[in-house]
N, CA, C and O atoms as a printed pandas DataFrame, in Angstrom:
     atom_number atom_name residue_name chain_id  residue_number  x_coord  y_coord  z_coord
0              1         N          MET        A               1 -101.226   39.876 -155.518
1              2        CA          MET        A               1 -100.945   38.935 -153.967
2              3         C          MET        A               1 -101.857   38.696 -153.133
3              4         O          MET        A               1 -102.448   39.729 -152.817
4              5         N          ASP        A               2 -102.379   37.431 -152.442
5              6        CA          ASP        A               2 -103.285   37.676 -151.723
6              7         C          ASP        A               2 -103.437   38.483 -150.904
7              8         O          ASP        A               2 -102.536   39.316 -151.008
8              9         N          LYS        A               3 -104.271   38.768 -149.915
9             10        CA          LYS        A               3 -103.910   39.771 -148.487
10            11         C          LYS        A               3 -104.347   38.913 -147.739
11            12         O          LYS        A               3 -105.293   38.142 -147.904
12            13         N          ILE        A               4 -103.217   39.113 -146.359
13            14        CA          ILE        A               4 -103.245   38.505 -145.116
14            15         C          ILE        A               4 -104.135   39.505 -143.897
15            16         O          ILE        A               4 -104.233   40.726 -143.779
16            17         N          ALA        A               5 -104.668   38.422 -143.139
17            18        CA          ALA        A               5 -105.120   39.944 -141.986
18            19         C          ALA        A               5 -104.737   39.425 -140.722
19            20         O          ALA        A               5 -103.980   38.455 -140.691
20            21         N          VAL        A               6 -105.080   39.846 -139.870
21            22        CA          VAL        A               6 -104.860   39.486 -138.088
22            23         C          VAL        A               6 -105.356   40.621 -137.279
23            24         O          VAL        A               6 -105.090   41.801 -137.052
24            25         N          ILE        A               7 -106.581   39.290 -136.806
25            26        CA          ILE        A               7 -106.936   40.001 -135.900
26            27         C          ILE        A               7 -107.170   39.568 -134.104
27            28         O          ILE        A               7 -107.300   38.358 -133.923
28            29         N          GLY        A               8 -107.209   40.152 -133.264
29            30        CA          GLY        A               8 -107.075   40.524 -132.025
30            31         C          GLY        A               8 -107.218   41.886 -131.139
31            32         O          GLY        A               8 -107.951   42.833 -131.422
32            33         N          ASP        A               9 -106.409   41.787 -130.068
33            34        CA          ASP        A               9 -106.668   42.571 -129.268
34            35         C          ASP        A               9 -105.004   43.459 -129.364
35            36         O          ASP        A               9 -103.906   42.902 -129.357
36            37         N          TYR        A              10 -105.178   44.427 -129.419
37            38        CA          TYR        A              10 -104.092   45.484 -130.028
38            39         C          TYR        A              10 -103.109   45.240 -129.701
39            40         O          TYR        A              10 -102.193   45.510 -130.478
40            41         N          ASP        A              11 -102.767   44.574 -128.322
41            42        CA          ASP        A              11 -101.443   44.575 -127.589
42            43         C          ASP        A              11 -100.666   42.747 -128.232
43            44         O          ASP        A              11  -99.558   42.215 -128.160
44            45         N          SER        A              12 -101.521   42.503 -128.600
45            46        CA          SER        A              12 -101.652   40.995 -129.645
46            47         C          SER        A              12 -101.173   41.153 -131.171
47            48         O          SER        A              12 -100.733   40.102 -131.637
48            49         N          ILE        A              13 -101.168   42.380 -132.142
49            50        CA          ILE        A              13 -101.346   41.935 -133.394
50            51         C          ILE        A              13 -100.763   43.198 -134.042
51            52         O          ILE        A              13 -100.612   43.344 -135.255
52            53         N          TYR        A              14 -100.288   44.568 -132.590
53            54        CA          TYR        A              14  -99.598   45.894 -133.475
54            55         C          TYR        A              14  -98.614   46.144 -134.272
55            56         O          TYR        A              14  -98.327   46.979 -135.130
56            57         N          GLY        A              15  -97.707   44.297 -133.305
57            58        CA          GLY        A              15  -95.968   43.782 -134.431
58            59         C          GLY        A              15  -96.516   43.145 -136.111
59            60         O          GLY        A              15  -95.814   43.347 -137.102
60            61         N          PHE        A              16  -97.533   42.559 -136.172
61            62        CA          PHE        A              16  -97.918   42.147 -137.519
62            63         C          PHE        A              16  -97.768   43.073 -138.515
63            64         O          PHE        A              16  -97.280   42.729 -139.591
64            65         N          ALA        A              17  -98.292   44.764 -138.211
65            66        CA          ALA        A              17  -97.937   45.873 -139.430
66            67         C          ALA        A              17  -97.056   45.986 -139.552
67            68         O          ALA        A              17  -96.781   46.517 -140.628
68            69         N          ALA        A              18  -96.007   45.669 -138.753
69            70        CA          ALA        A              18  -94.419   46.020 -139.493
70            71         C          ALA        A              18  -94.625   45.462 -140.063
71            72         O          ALA        A              18  -95.072   46.006 -141.073
72            73         N          LEU        A              19  -94.562   43.559 -140.153
73            74        CA          LEU        A              19  -94.488   42.477 -141.358
74            75         C          LEU        A              19  -95.611   43.569 -142.738
75            76         O          LEU        A              19  -95.241   43.632 -143.911
76            77         N          GLY        A              20  -96.117   43.849 -142.542
77            78        CA          GLY        A              20  -96.837   44.620 -144.115
78            79         C          GLY        A              20  -97.907   43.759 -143.616
79            80         O          GLY        A              20  -98.454   43.732 -144.718
80            81         N          LEU        A              21  -98.893   42.825 -142.693
81            82        CA          LEU        A              21  -99.756   42.811 -142.782
82            83         C          LEU        A              21 -100.908   43.535 -141.990
83            84         O          LEU        A              21 -100.712   44.228 -140.992
84            85         N          ASP        A              22 -102.475   43.216 -142.721
85            86        CA          ASP        A              22 -103.422   43.997 -142.318
86            87         C          ASP        A              22 -103.626   43.705 -141.210
87            88         O          ASP        A              22 -103.995   42.540 -141.066
88            89         N          THR        A              23 -103.469   44.757 -139.631
89            90        CA          THR        A              23 -104.379   43.871 -138.935
90            91         C          THR        A              23 -105.543   44.295 -138.308
91            92         O          THR        A              23 -105.680   45.397 -138.839
92            93         N          PHE        A              24 -106.330   44.191 -137.661
93            94        CA          PHE        A              24 -107.730   44.563 -137.039
94            95         C          PHE        A              24 -107.903   44.103 -136.081
95            96         O          PHE        A              24 -108.238   42.967 -135.744
96            97         N          PRO        A              25 -107.568   45.420 -135.308
97            98        CA          PRO        A              25 -107.804   45.390 -133.592
98            99         C          PRO        A              25 -109.764   44.997 -132.356
99           100         O          PRO        A              25 -110.734   45.513 -131.801
100          101         N          ALA        A              26 -109.424   44.392 -132.516
101          102        CA          ALA        A              26 -111.539   44.053 -131.923
102          103         C          ALA        A              26 -111.155   43.637 -130.854
103          104         O          ALA        A              26 -110.126   43.095 -130.449
104          105         N          ASP        A              27 -112.784   44.171 -130.116
105          106        CA          ASP        A              27 -112.146   43.163 -128.987
106          107         C          ASP        A              27 -114.199   43.563 -128.552
107          108         O          ASP        A              27 -114.750   44.647 -128.745
108          109         N          GLY        A              28 -114.870   42.269 -127.956
109          110        CA          GLY        A              28 -115.969   41.913 -127.850
110          111         C          GLY        A              28 -116.490   40.953 -128.990
111          112         O          GLY        A              28 -116.423   41.155 -130.202
112          113         N          PRO        A              29 -116.913   40.090 -128.471
113          114        CA          PRO        A              29 -117.866   39.264 -129.448
114          115         C          PRO        A              29 -118.445   39.871 -130.714
115          116         O          PRO        A              29 -118.103   39.549 -131.852
116          117         N          GLU        A              30 -119.262   40.688 -130.432
117          118        CA          GLU        A              30 -120.447   41.168 -131.770
118          119         C          GLU        A              30 -118.738   42.134 -132.697
119          120         O          GLU        A              30 -118.974   42.312 -133.892
120          121         N          LYS        A              31 -117.804   42.476 -132.416
121          122        CA          LYS        A              31 -116.880   43.394 -133.198
122          123         C          LYS        A              31 -116.091   42.044 -133.419
123          124         O          LYS        A              31 -115.579   42.331 -134.502
124          125         N          LEU        A              32 -115.809   41.250 -133.246
125          126        CA          LEU        A              32 -114.821   40.502 -133.245
126          127         C          LEU        A              32 -115.951   40.181 -135.076
127          128         O          LEU        A              32 -115.991   40.673 -136.204
128          129         N          GLU        A              33 -116.676   39.035 -134.265
129          130        CA          GLU        A              33 -117.312   38.541 -135.040
130          131         C          GLU        A              33 -118.133   39.665 -136.611
131          132         O          GLU        A              33 -118.276   39.108 -137.699
132          133         N          GLN        A              34 -118.486   40.913 -136.458
133          134        CA          GLN        A              34 -118.353   41.592 -137.712
134          135         C          GLN        A              34 -117.127   41.624 -138.470
135          136         O          GLN        A              34 -117.165   41.391 -139.678
136          137         N          VAL        A              35 -115.944   41.914 -137.832
137          138        CA          VAL        A              35 -114.368   41.704 -138.081
138          139         C          VAL        A              35 -114.510   40.532 -138.962
139          140         O          VAL        A              35 -114.322   40.702 -140.167
140          141         N          PHE        A              36 -114.713   39.758 -138.667
141          142        CA          PHE        A              36 -114.012   37.856 -138.797
142          143         C          PHE        A              36 -114.735   38.255 -140.456
143          144         O          PHE        A              36 -114.077   38.272 -141.496
144          145         N          HIS        A              37 -116.200   38.547 -140.350
145          146        CA          HIS        A              37 -116.901   38.217 -141.530
146          147         C          HIS        A              37 -116.884   38.990 -142.511
147          148         O          HIS        A              37 -117.271   38.580 -143.605
148          149         N          SER        A              38 -116.259   40.774 -142.277
149          150        CA          SER        A              38 -116.193   41.011 -143.509
150          151         C          SER        A              38 -114.905   40.696 -144.075
151          152         O          SER        A              38 -114.609   40.939 -145.245
152          153         N          LEU        A              39 -113.791   39.903 -142.845
153          154        CA          LEU        A              39 -112.124   39.991 -143.848
154          155         C          LEU        A              39 -112.852   38.388 -144.470
155          156         O          LEU        A              39 -113.792   38.900 -145.079
156          157         N          VAL        A              40 -112.945   37.597 -144.593
157          158        CA          VAL        A              40 -113.829   36.486 -145.087
158          159         C          VAL        A              40 -114.933   36.869 -146.513
159          160         O          VAL        A              40 -114.886   36.050 -147.430
160          161         N          SER        A              41 -115.719   37.864 -146.650
161          162        CA          SER        A              41 -115.762   38.531 -147.534
162          163         C          SER        A              41 -115.223   39.305 -148.653
163          164         O          SER        A              41 -115.496   39.447 -149.845
164          165         N          GLY        A              42 -114.268   39.801 -147.740
165          166        CA          GLY        A              42 -113.156   41.326 -148.564
166          167         C          GLY        A              42 -111.966   40.385 -149.505
167          168         O          GLY        A              42 -111.335   41.057 -150.321
168          169         N          GLY        A              43 -111.674   39.072 -149.442
169          170        CA          GLY        A              43 -110.403   38.516 -150.349
170          171         C          GLY        A              43 -109.526   38.011 -149.255
171          172         O          GLY        A              43 -108.387   38.431 -149.460
172          173         N          TYR        A              44 -109.577   37.399 -148.350
173          174        CA          TYR        A              44 -108.094   37.348 -147.845
174          175         C          TYR        A              44 -108.202   36.043 -147.891
175          176         O          TYR        A              44 -109.039   35.320 -147.351
176          177         N          ALA        A              45 -107.108   35.718 -148.718
177          178        CA          ALA        A              45 -106.924   34.712 -148.433
178          179         C          ALA        A              45 -105.947   33.383 -147.065
179          180         O          ALA        A              45 -105.876   32.163 -147.214
180          181         N          VAL        A              46 -105.123   34.526 -145.414
181          182        CA          VAL        A              46 -105.196   33.953 -144.912
182          183         C          VAL        A              46 -105.550   34.856 -143.630
183          184         O          VAL        A              46 -105.079   35.990 -143.547
184          185         N          ILE        A              47 -106.325   34.372 -142.710
185          186        CA          ILE        A              47 -106.422   35.209 -141.434
186          187         C          ILE        A              47 -106.327   34.581 -140.140
187          188         O          ILE        A              47 -106.874   33.689 -139.491
188          189         N          TYR        A              48 -105.032   35.761 -140.003
189          190        CA          TYR        A              48 -104.316   34.719 -137.888
190          191         C          TYR        A              48 -105.193   35.572 -137.468
191          192         O          TYR        A              48 -105.452   36.583 -138.122
192          193         N          MET        A              49 -106.024   35.167 -135.823
193          194        CA          MET        A              49 -106.914   35.407 -134.940
194          195         C          MET        A              49 -106.579   34.209 -134.381
195          196         O          MET        A              49 -106.522   33.012 -134.665
196          197         N          THR        A              50 -106.202   35.628 -132.695
197          198        CA          THR        A              50 -105.516   35.366 -131.647
198          199         C          THR        A              50 -106.606   34.666 -130.796
199          200         O          THR        A              50 -107.760   35.037 -130.580
200          201         N          GLU        A              51 -105.926   33.521 -130.352
201          202        CA          GLU        A              51 -107.055   31.800 -129.374
202          203         C          GLU        A              51 -107.790   32.600 -128.661
203          204         O          GLU        A              51 -108.962   32.317 -128.911
204          205         N          ALA        A              52 -107.721   33.554 -127.811
205          206        CA          ALA        A              52 -108.101   34.206 -127.459
206          207         C          ALA        A              52 -109.605   35.394 -128.188
207          208         O          ALA        A              52 -110.653   35.463 -127.545
208          209         N          ALA        A              53 -109.496   35.906 -129.041
209          210        CA          ALA        A              53 -110.347   36.363 -129.983
210          211         C          ALA        A              53 -111.694   34.975 -130.519
211          212         O          ALA        A              53 -112.883   34.682 -130.396
212          213         N          ALA        A              54 -110.655   34.611 -131.024
213          214        CA          ALA        A              54 -111.294   33.255 -130.879
214          215         C          ALA        A              54 -112.472   32.650 -130.277
215          216         O          ALA        A              54 -113.562   32.375 -130.779
216          217         N          ALA        A              55 -111.855   32.446 -128.651
217          218        CA          ALA        A              55 -112.746   32.015 -127.940
218          219         C          ALA        A              55 -114.493   33.443 -127.655
219          220         O          ALA        A              55 -115.606   33.312 -127.147
220          221         N          GLN        A              56 -113.943   34.305 -128.154
221          222        CA          GLN        A              56 -115.265   34.924 -127.852
222          223         C          GLN        A              56 -116.391   34.728 -128.839
223          224         O          GLN        A              56 -117.566   35.089 -128.773
224          225         N          ILE        A              57 -115.928   34.259 -129.495
225          226        CA          ILE        A              57 -116.956   34.650 -131.049
226          227         C          ILE        A              57 -117.473   32.769 -131.313
227          228         O          ILE        A              57 -116.870   31.714 -131.117
228          229         N          THR        A              58 -118.888   33.105 -131.844
229          230        CA          THR        A              58 -118.980   31.547 -131.743
230          231         C          THR        A              58 -118.162   30.836 -132.685
231          232         O          THR        A              58 -117.670   31.194 -133.755
232          233         N          PRO        A              59 -118.108   29.306 -131.800
233          234        CA          PRO        A              59 -117.517   28.339 -132.676
234          235         C          PRO        A              59 -117.374   27.651 -133.988
235          236         O          PRO        A              59 -116.470   27.171 -134.671
236          237         N          ALA        A              60 -118.807   27.833 -134.046
237          238        CA          ALA        A              60 -119.122   27.221 -135.832
238          239         C          ALA        A              60 -118.321   28.124 -136.500
239          240         O          ALA        A              60 -117.395   27.838 -137.259
240          241         N          THR        A              61 -118.851   29.631 -136.081
241          242        CA          THR        A              61 -117.940   30.392 -137.167
242          243         C          THR        A              61 -116.824   30.674 -137.793
243          244         O          THR        A              61 -116.565   31.064 -138.931
244          245         N          VAL        A              62 -115.916   30.293 -136.428
245          246        CA          VAL        A              62 -114.447   29.846 -137.426
246          247         C          VAL        A              62 -114.161   28.565 -137.664
247          248         O          VAL        A              62 -113.503   28.390 -138.690
248          249         N          GLU        A              63 -114.552   27.228 -136.805
249          250        CA          GLU        A              63 -114.988   26.344 -137.297
250          251         C          GLU        A              63 -115.467   25.326 -139.099
251          252         O          GLU        A              63 -115.344   24.213 -139.610
252          253         N          ARG        A              64 -116.057   26.766 -139.408
253          254        CA          ARG        A              64 -117.581   26.716 -140.552
254          255         C          ARG        A              64 -116.133   27.122 -142.094
255          256         O          ARG        A              64 -116.347   27.006 -143.301
256          257         N          TYR        A              65 -114.877   27.549 -141.467
257          258        CA          TYR        A              65 -114.164   27.704 -142.543
258          259         C          TYR        A              65 -112.996   27.249 -142.354
259          260         O          TYR        A              65 -112.168   27.588 -143.200
260          261         N          ARG        A              66 -112.388   26.096 -140.902
261          262        CA          ARG        A              66 -111.697   25.726 -141.120
262          263         C          ARG        A              66 -111.440   23.941 -142.086
263          264         O          ARG        A              66 -110.795   22.894 -142.117
264          265         N          GLU        A              67 -112.321   24.588 -142.592
265          266        CA          GLU        A              67 -112.504   22.949 -143.782
266          267         C          GLU        A              67 -112.506   23.718 -145.023
267          268         O          GLU        A              67 -112.307   22.897 -145.919
268          269         N          SER        A              68 -112.636   24.926 -145.540
269          270        CA          SER        A              68 -112.696   25.372 -146.584
270          271         C          SER        A              68 -111.253   26.215 -147.096
271          272         O          SER        A              68 -110.550   27.057 -146.539
272          273         N          LEU        A              69 -111.171   25.255 -149.007
273          274        CA          LEU        A              69 -109.736   26.114 -148.617
274          275         C          LEU        A              69 -109.405   27.852 -148.371
275          276         O          LEU        A              69 -108.346   28.112 -147.800
276          277         N          LEU        A              70 -110.123   28.782 -148.714
277          278        CA          LEU        A              70 -109.847   29.872 -148.533
278          279         C          LEU        A              70 -110.796   30.623 -147.847
279          280         O          LEU        A              70 -110.788   30.954 -149.033
280          281         N          PRO        A              71 -111.624   31.254 -147.167
281          282        CA          PRO        A              71 -109.479   31.606 -146.447
282          283         C          PRO        A              71 -109.116   30.578 -145.216
283          284         O          PRO        A              71 -109.841   29.988 -144.415
284          285         N          ALA        A              72 -107.733   30.608 -145.393
285          286        CA          ALA        A              72 -107.175   29.749 -144.277
286          287         C          ALA        A              72 -107.036   29.923 -142.955
287          288         O          ALA        A              72 -105.854   30.246 -142.834
288          289         N          VAL        A              73 -107.553   29.903 -141.831
289          290        CA          VAL        A              73 -108.314   30.733 -140.622
290          291         C          VAL        A              73 -107.492   30.059 -139.727
291          292         O          VAL        A              73 -107.877   28.910 -139.511
292          293         N          ILE        A              74 -106.427   30.415 -139.103
293          294        CA          ILE        A              74 -104.894   30.016 -138.198
294          295         C          ILE        A              74 -105.060   30.654 -137.145
295          296         O          ILE        A              74 -105.182   31.873 -137.264
296          297         N          LEU        A              75 -105.123   30.019 -135.696
297          298        CA          LEU        A              75 -105.026   30.688 -134.513
298          299         C          LEU        A              75 -103.847   30.028 -134.162
299          300         O          LEU        A              75 -103.189   29.009 -134.376
300          301         N          ILE        A              76 -103.893   31.596 -133.206
301          302        CA          ILE        A              76 -102.157   32.194 -132.739
302          303         C          ILE        A              76 -102.253   32.938 -131.881
303          304         O          ILE        A              76 -102.976   33.934 -131.900
304          305         N          PRO        A              77 -101.045   32.342 -130.347
305          306        CA          PRO        A              77 -101.281   32.545 -129.091
306          307         C          PRO        A              77 -101.089   34.184 -129.248
307          308         O          PRO        A              77 -100.313   34.772 -130.002
308          309         N          GLY        A              78 -102.158   34.812 -128.181
309          310        CA          GLY        A              78 -101.879   36.203 -127.763
310          311         C          GLY        A              78 -100.853   36.787 -126.496
311          312         O          GLY        A              78 -100.086   36.023 -125.909
312          313         N          VAL        A              79 -100.929   37.855 -126.257
313          314        CA          VAL        A              79  -99.808   38.255 -125.040
314          315         C          VAL        A              79 -100.930   37.948 -123.617
315          316         O          VAL        A              79 -100.663   38.186 -122.440
316          317         N          SER        A              80 -101.597   37.644 -123.901
317          318        CA          SER        A              80 -102.110   36.727 -122.598
318          319         C          SER        A              80 -102.333   35.421 -122.852
319          320         O          SER        A              80 -103.266   34.649 -122.630
320          321         N          GLY        A              81 -101.387   35.350 -123.309
321          322        CA          GLY        A              81 -100.787   33.588 -123.050
322          323         C          GLY        A              81 -101.152   32.980 -123.987
323          324         O          GLY        A              81 -101.978   33.678 -124.574
324          325         N          ASN        A              82 -100.919   31.469 -124.791
325          326        CA          ASN        A              82 -100.913   30.009 -125.061
326          327         C          ASN        A              82 -102.577   29.156 -125.071
327          328         O          ASN        A              82 -102.185   28.005 -124.879
328          329         N          THR        A              83 -103.454   29.095 -125.130
329          330        CA          THR        A              83 -104.164   28.194 -125.224
330          331         C          THR        A              83 -104.043   26.903 -125.259
331          332         O          THR        A              83 -104.239   26.248 -124.236
332          333         N          GLY        A              84 -103.621   26.177 -126.713
333          334        CA          GLY        A              84 -103.530   25.339 -127.400
334          335         C          GLY        A              84 -103.945   25.325 -127.791
335          336         O          GLY        A              84 -103.757   24.330 -128.491
336          337         N          LYS        A              85 -105.304   26.175 -128.283
337          338        CA          LYS        A              85 -106.590   25.356 -129.885
338          339         C          LYS        A              85 -105.314   26.204 -130.296
339          340         O          LYS        A              85 -104.941   26.458 -129.151
340          341         N          GLY        A              86 -104.326   26.858 -131.154
341          342        CA          GLY        A              86 -104.321   26.715 -132.344
342          343         C          GLY        A              86 -102.960   25.876 -132.373
343          344         O          GLY        A              86 -102.329   26.500 -133.225
344          345         N          ILE        A              87 -102.284   25.023 -132.026
345          346        CA          ILE        A              87 -101.622   23.504 -132.081
346          347         C          ILE        A              87 -102.589   22.722 -131.988
347          348         O          ILE        A              87 -102.503   21.799 -132.798
348          349         N          GLU        A              88 -103.820   22.679 -131.100
349          350        CA          GLU        A              88 -104.319   21.784 -131.755
350          351         C          GLU        A              88 -105.924   21.605 -132.923
351          352         O          GLU        A              88 -106.802   20.774 -133.157
352          353         N          GLY        A              89 -105.504   22.996 -133.360
353          354        CA          GLY        A              89 -105.981   22.714 -134.914
354          355         C          GLY        A              89 -105.219   22.892 -136.216
355          356         O          GLY        A              89 -105.734   22.923 -137.334
356          357         N          VAL        A              90 -103.012   23.087 -135.728
357          358        CA          VAL        A              90 -102.925   22.327 -137.049
358          359         C          VAL        A              90 -102.333   21.110 -136.749
359          360         O          VAL        A              90 -101.514   20.727 -137.584
360          361         N          LYS        A              91 -102.561   20.232 -135.567
361          362        CA          LYS        A              91 -102.205   18.853 -135.398
362          363         C          LYS        A              91 -103.521   18.160 -136.174
363          364         O          LYS        A              91 -103.362   17.255 -136.993
364          365         N          LYS        A              92 -105.024   18.768 -135.767
365          366        CA          LYS        A              92 -105.811   18.236 -136.399
366          367         C          LYS        A              92 -105.776   18.249 -138.248
367          368         O          LYS        A              92 -106.289   17.404 -138.982
368          369         N          SER        A              93 -105.058   19.400 -138.633
369          370        CA          SER        A              93 -104.751   19.634 -139.744
370          371         C          SER        A              93 -104.010   18.652 -140.506
371          372         O          SER        A              93 -104.287   18.667 -141.705
372          373         N          VAL        A              94 -103.303   17.958 -140.212
373          374        CA          VAL        A              94 -102.171   17.578 -140.208
374          375         C          VAL        A              94 -102.271   15.970 -139.934
375          376         O          VAL        A              94 -101.749   14.911 -140.283
376          377         N          GLU        A              95 -103.262   16.477 -139.098
377          378        CA          GLU        A              95 -103.940   14.263 -139.159
378          379         C          GLU        A              95 -104.929   13.979 -140.118
379          380         O          GLU        A              95 -105.289   12.812 -140.270
380          381         N          GLN        A              96 -105.505   15.052 -140.906
381          382        CA          GLN        A              96 -106.418   14.825 -142.007
382          383         C          GLN        A              96 -105.441   14.489 -143.228
383          384         O          GLN        A              96 -105.755   13.616 -144.036
384          385         N          ALA        A              97 -104.285   15.185 -143.334
385          386        CA          ALA        A              97 -103.570   15.024 -144.555
386          387         C          ALA        A              97 -103.318   14.103 -144.445
387          388         O          ALA        A              97 -103.639   13.162 -145.170
388          389         N          VAL        A              98 -102.559   14.085 -143.354
389          390        CA          VAL        A              98 -101.458   12.374 -143.180
390          391         C          VAL        A              98 -102.202   10.980 -143.314
391          392         O          VAL        A              98 -101.906   10.188 -144.210
392          393         N          GLY        A              99 -103.457   10.656 -142.109
393          394        CA          GLY        A              99 -103.856    9.898 -142.137
394          395         C          GLY        A              99 -103.669    9.160 -140.418
395          396         O          GLY        A              99 -104.269    8.202 -139.932
396          397         N          SER        A             100 -102.735    9.939 -139.887
397          398        CA          SER        A             100 -101.679    9.690 -138.844
398          399         C          SER        A             100 -101.412   10.711 -137.993
399          400         O          SER        A             100 -101.015   11.757 -138.507
400          401         N          ASP        A             101 -101.574   10.644 -136.421
401          402        CA          ASP        A             101 -101.075   12.063 -135.420
402          403         C          ASP        A             101  -99.260   11.392 -135.692
403          404         O          ASP        A             101  -98.841   10.237 -135.613
404          405         N          ILE        A             102  -98.817   12.189 -135.896
405          406        CA          ILE        A             102  -97.176   12.363 -136.348
406          407         C          ILE        A             102  -96.939   12.470 -134.831
407          408         O          ILE        A             102  -96.467   11.520 -134.207
408          409         N          LEU        A             103  -97.268   13.622 -134.247
409          410        CA          LEU        A             103  -96.782   13.675 -132.999
410          411         C          LEU        A             103  -96.481   12.531 -131.732
411          412         O          LEU        A             103  -95.789   12.767 -130.741
412          413         N          PHE        A             104  -97.006   11.562 -131.956
413          414        CA          PHE        A             104  -97.120   10.609 -131.674
414          415         C          PHE        A             104  -97.192    9.881 -131.837
415          416         O          PHE        A             104  -97.529    9.151 -130.905
416          417         N          GLY        A             105  -96.987    9.339 -133.028
417          418        CA          GLY        A             105  -96.633    7.835 -133.897
418          419         C          GLY        A             105  -98.320    7.176 -134.193
419          420         O          GLY        A             105  -98.267    6.031 -134.644
420          421         N          GLY        A             106  -99.420    7.591 -134.052
421          422        CA          GLY        A             106 -100.712    6.319 -133.872
422          423         C          GLY        A             106 -100.289    6.543 -135.713
423          424         O          GLY        A             106  -99.426    7.090 -136.399
424          425         N          VAL        A             107 -101.463    5.769 -135.873
425          426        CA          VAL        A             107 -102.370    5.217 -137.361
426          427         C          VAL        A             107 -103.746    5.278 -137.253
427          428         O          VAL        A             107 -104.455    4.930 -138.197
């Protein structure tokens, strides 16, 4: 079975451990990038990252993997709230897959 990781501040991710996911609490841009790169090279199939954590690292770091098959990098809201980046990423992926904006019926 493929491994699933969650990165972000402790308060936002500690509950995921109860679901059997590997949690990696990290704060600060340097630590977040270090943990992210170690997970990418560590065989994780899915990496959930809080929106706040993703905002602290170089945007190209996350974007580099958004187009690749593995790992799937999915932004999630944290305890500090929702910035909309996660849903924006899902919307973009769906638009690429189906060729249309399904929320607004665009073609």
